[in-house]
Coordinates of C-alpha atoms in Angstrom, one line a residue:
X1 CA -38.2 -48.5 18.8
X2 CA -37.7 -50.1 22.1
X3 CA -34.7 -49.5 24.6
X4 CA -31.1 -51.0 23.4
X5 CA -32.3 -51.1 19.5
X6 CA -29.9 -49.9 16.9
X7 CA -30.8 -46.8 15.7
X8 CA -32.9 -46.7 12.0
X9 CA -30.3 -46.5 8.9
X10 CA -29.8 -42.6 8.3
X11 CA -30.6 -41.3 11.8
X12 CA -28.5 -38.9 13.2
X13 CA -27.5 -40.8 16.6
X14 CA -26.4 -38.7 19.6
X15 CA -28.2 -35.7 18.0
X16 CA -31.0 -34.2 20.4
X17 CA -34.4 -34.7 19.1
X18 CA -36.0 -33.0 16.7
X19 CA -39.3 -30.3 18.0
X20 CA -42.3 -31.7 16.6
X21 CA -42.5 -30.7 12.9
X22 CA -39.4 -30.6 11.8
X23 CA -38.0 -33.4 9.5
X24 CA -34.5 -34.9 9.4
X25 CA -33.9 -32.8 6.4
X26 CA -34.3 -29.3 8.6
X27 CA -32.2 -30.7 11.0
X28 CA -29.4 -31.3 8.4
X29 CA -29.6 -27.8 7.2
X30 CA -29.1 -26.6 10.8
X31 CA -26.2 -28.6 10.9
X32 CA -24.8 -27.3 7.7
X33 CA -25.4 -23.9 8.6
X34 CA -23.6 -24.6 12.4
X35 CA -20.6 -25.5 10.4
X36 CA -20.6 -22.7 7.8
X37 CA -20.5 -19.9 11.1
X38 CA -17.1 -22.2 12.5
X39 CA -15.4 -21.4 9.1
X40 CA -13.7 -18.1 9.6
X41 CA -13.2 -15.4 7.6
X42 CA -12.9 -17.2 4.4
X43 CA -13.6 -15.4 1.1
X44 CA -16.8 -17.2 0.3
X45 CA -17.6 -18.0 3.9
X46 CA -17.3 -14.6 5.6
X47 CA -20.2 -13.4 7.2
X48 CA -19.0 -9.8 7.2
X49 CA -17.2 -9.1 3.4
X50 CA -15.3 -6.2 2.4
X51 CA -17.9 -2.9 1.1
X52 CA -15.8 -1.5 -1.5
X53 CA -16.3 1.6 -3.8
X54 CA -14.8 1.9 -7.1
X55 CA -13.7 4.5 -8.9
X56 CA -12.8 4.6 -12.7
X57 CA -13.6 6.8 -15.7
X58 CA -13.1 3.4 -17.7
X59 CA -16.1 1.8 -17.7
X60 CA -15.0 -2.0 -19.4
X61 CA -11.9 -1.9 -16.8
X62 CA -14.7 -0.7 -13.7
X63 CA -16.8 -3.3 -14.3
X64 CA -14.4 -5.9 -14.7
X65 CA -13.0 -5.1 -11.2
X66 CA -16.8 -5.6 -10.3
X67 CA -17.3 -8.7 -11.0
X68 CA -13.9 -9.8 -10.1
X69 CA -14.2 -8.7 -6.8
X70 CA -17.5 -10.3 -6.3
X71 CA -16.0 -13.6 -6.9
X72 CA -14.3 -13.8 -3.7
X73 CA -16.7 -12.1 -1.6
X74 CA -16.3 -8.5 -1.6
X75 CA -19.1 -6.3 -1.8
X76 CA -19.0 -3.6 -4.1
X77 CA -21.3 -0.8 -3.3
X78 CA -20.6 1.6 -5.5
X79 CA -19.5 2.4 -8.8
X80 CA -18.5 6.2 -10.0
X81 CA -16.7 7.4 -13.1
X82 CA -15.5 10.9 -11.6
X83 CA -14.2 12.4 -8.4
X84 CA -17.7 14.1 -7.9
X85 CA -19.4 10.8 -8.0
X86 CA -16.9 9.1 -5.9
X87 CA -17.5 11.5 -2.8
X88 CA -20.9 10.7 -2.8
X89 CA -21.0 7.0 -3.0
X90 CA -18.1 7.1 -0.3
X91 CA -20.3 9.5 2.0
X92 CA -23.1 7.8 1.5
X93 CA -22.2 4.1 1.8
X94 CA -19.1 4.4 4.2
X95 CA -17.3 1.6 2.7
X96 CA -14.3 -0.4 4.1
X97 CA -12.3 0.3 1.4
X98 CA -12.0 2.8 -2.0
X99 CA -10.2 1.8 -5.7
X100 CA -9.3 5.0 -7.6
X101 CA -7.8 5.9 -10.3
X102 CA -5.5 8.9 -10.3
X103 CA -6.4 10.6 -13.9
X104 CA -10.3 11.2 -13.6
X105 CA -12.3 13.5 -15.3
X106 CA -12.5 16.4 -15.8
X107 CA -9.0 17.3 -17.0
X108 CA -7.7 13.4 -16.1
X109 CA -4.9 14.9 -14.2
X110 CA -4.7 14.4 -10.4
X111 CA -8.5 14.2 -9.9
X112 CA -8.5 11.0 -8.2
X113 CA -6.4 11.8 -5.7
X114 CA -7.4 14.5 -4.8
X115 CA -10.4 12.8 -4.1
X116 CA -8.3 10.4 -2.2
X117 CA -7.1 13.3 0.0
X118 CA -10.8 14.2 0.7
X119 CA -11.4 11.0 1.5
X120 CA -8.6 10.0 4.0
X121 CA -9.6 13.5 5.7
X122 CA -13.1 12.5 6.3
X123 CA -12.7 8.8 6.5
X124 CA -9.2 8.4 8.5
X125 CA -9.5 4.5 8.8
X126 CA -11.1 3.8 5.1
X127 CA -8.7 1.9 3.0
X128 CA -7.6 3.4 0.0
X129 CA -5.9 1.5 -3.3
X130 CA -4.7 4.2 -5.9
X131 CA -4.7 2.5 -9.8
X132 CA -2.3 3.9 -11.6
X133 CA -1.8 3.4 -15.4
X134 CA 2.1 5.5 -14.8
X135 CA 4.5 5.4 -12.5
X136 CA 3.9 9.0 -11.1
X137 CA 6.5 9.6 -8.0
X138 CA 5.2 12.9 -6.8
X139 CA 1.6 12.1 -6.5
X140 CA 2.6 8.3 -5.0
X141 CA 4.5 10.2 -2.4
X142 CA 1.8 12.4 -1.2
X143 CA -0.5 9.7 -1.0
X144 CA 1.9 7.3 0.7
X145 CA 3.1 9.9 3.3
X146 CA -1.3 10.2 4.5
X147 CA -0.8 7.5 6.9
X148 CA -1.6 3.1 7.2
X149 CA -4.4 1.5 4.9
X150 CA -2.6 3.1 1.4
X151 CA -2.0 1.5 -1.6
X152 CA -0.1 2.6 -5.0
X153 CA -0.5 -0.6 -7.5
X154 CA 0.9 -0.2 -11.6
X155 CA -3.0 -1.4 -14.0
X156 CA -1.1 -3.0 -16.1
X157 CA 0.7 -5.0 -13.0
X158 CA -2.3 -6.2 -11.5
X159 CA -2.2 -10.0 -13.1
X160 CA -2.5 -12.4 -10.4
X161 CA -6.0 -12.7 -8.8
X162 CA -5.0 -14.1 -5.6
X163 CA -2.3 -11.4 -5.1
X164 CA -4.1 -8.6 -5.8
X165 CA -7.1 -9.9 -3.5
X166 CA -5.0 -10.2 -0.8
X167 CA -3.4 -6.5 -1.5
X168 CA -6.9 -5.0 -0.9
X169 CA -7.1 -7.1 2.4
X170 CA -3.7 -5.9 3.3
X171 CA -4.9 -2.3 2.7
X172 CA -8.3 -2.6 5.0
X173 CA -6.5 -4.5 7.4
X174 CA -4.7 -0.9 7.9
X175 CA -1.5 -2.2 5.9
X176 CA 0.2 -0.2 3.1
X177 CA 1.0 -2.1 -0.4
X178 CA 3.9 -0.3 -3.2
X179 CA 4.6 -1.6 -6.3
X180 CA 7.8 -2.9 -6.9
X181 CA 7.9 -0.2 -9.8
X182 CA 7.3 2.7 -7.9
X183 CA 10.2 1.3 -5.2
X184 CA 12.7 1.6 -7.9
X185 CA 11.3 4.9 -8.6
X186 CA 11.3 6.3 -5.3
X187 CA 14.9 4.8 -4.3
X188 CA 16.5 6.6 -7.8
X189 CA 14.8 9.7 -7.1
X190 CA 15.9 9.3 -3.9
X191 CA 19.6 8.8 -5.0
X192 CA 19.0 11.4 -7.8
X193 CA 18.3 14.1 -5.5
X194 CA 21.1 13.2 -3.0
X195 CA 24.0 15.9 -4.2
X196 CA 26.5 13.2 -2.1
X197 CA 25.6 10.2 -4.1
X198 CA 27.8 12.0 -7.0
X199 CA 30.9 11.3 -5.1
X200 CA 33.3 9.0 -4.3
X201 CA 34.4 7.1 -1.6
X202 CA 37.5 8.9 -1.3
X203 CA 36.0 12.0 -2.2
X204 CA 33.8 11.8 0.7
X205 CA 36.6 11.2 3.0
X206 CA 37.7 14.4 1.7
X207 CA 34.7 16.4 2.1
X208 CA 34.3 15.1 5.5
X209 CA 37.6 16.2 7.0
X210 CA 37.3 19.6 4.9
X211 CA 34.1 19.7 7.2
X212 CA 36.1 19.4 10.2
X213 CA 38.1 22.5 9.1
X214 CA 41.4 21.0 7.9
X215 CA 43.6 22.9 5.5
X216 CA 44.3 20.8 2.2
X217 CA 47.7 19.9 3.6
X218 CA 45.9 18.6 6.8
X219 CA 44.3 16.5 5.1
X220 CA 46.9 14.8 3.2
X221 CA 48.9 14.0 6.2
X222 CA 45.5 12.7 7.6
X223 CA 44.9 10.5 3.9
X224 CA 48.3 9.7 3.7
X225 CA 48.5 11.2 0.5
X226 CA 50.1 13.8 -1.6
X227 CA 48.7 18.0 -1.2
X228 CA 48.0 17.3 -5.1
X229 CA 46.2 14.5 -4.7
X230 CA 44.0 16.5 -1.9
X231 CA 43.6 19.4 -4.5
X232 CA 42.7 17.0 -7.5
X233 CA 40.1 15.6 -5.1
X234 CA 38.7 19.1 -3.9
X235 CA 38.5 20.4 -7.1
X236 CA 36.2 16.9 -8.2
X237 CA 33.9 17.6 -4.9
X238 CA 33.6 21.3 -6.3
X239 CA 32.8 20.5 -9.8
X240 CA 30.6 17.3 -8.9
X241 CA 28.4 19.4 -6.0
X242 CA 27.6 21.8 -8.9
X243 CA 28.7 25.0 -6.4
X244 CA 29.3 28.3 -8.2
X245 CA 32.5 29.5 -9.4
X246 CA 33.3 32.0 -7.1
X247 CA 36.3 32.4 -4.5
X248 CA 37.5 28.5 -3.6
X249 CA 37.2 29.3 0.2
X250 CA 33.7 30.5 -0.8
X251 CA 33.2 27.5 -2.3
X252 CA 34.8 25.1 -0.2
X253 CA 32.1 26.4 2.6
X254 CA 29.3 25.3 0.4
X255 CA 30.2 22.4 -0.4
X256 CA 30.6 21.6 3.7
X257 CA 27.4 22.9 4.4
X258 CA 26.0 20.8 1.3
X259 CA 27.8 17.9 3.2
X260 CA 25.9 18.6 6.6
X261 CA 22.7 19.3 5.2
X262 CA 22.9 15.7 3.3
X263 CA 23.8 14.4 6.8

């Protein structure tokens, strides 16, 4: 082809020349595979996806989570159907991050996290997703309080692909993910175990100036209300704080010190 002639149909102009033995179609793959490394971190395009362990005595719901999570690019490493098992695989693969259940064998009480516990000892930055089948408060607390890269997610909960996908990157990315269940759990225990969320608004007002050491008249001059409408109110506060019957300026103590302790 001489100088200032167009270039053959289906050449790739401005493209430095091929070496000598390559054909147009290697040069297309290069090409291809030049524009596959500028793609980012996508699920299928990642060059570096997710080593994940799993951790089920269910074998059908462990193998489903396999291949699910091999659809968008995660690379599950391991497989184990006790805690025994799942220290192993962790030690000896080192994943990025761990999905347990919390009933395992032997006794399918708490074996899985205590594993979990083992594993955030050993592994500090190795994300960890805990399956539950239960809302279980208790054990979600523990595991929640062990630092960043925790998750608590409800089985039966776990519904939308794409949510859940992005819940385990969440979880390796160092973030924490709670069910929406357990939330309402925690917030009611929360409330349940507050002895101040029995009472009133007025009835706090109450407690609150009894606190400050004023006499029952004190504080209805302070209220603006009647002495035996202060009494009516102490004697709720009393009965609501569950305080012993003993002498009422015993028990008016404990039930200030039960308002400064809630403080």
């Amino acid at each position: 082809m001489t100088r200032g002639d167009a270039p053959p149909s289906g050449s790739l102009e401005g493209c430095s020349p091929c070496p000598a033995g390559r054909d147009t179609a290697d040069h297309d793959l290069d090409a291809q595979a030049d524009t596959v490394s500028l793609l980012g971190k996508g699920h299928l395009a990642t060059m570096t996806a997710l080593r994940v362990v799993l951790a089920d005595d269910d074998v059908l719901l462990r193998e489903g989570l396999a291949r699910l999570l091999e659809g968008p690019g995660f690379d599950v490493v391991g497989q184990a159907g006790d805690s025994s098992q799942l220290l192993r695989l962790v030690r000896e693969n080192v994943p990025d991050l761990v999905l347990v259940d919390i009933r395992m064998p032997p006794t399918h009480t708490v074996e899985g996290l205590d594993a979990a516990g083992v594993i955030r000892e050993e592994f500090p930055a190795m994300g960890i997703l805990v399956l539950s089948a239960h809302v279980e408060v208790e054990h979600a607390m523990t595991l929640l309080s062990s630092g960043a890269g925790i998750g608590y997610l409800l089985k039966s909960r776990v519904v939308d692909v794409e949510e859940f996908v992005d819940a385990l990157e969440r979880i390796a990315r160092g973030g924490s993910v709670v069910d929406p269940e357990l939330v309402k759990e925690l917030v009611g225990a929360r409330r349940r175990s507050d002895p101040m969320a029995a009472l009133s608004a007025r009835e706090r007002e109450v407690l609150a100036l009894m606190a400050e050491g004023r006499s029952n008249a004190g504080i209805a001059a302070q209220l603006y209300v009647t002495e035996g409408t202060v009494e009516k109110h102490v004697r709720s506060i009393l009965a609501k704080l569950n305080l012993p019957e003993t002498a009422e300026d015993h028990r008016r103590v404990l039930a200030v010190i039960t308002f400064l302790e809630a403080r």
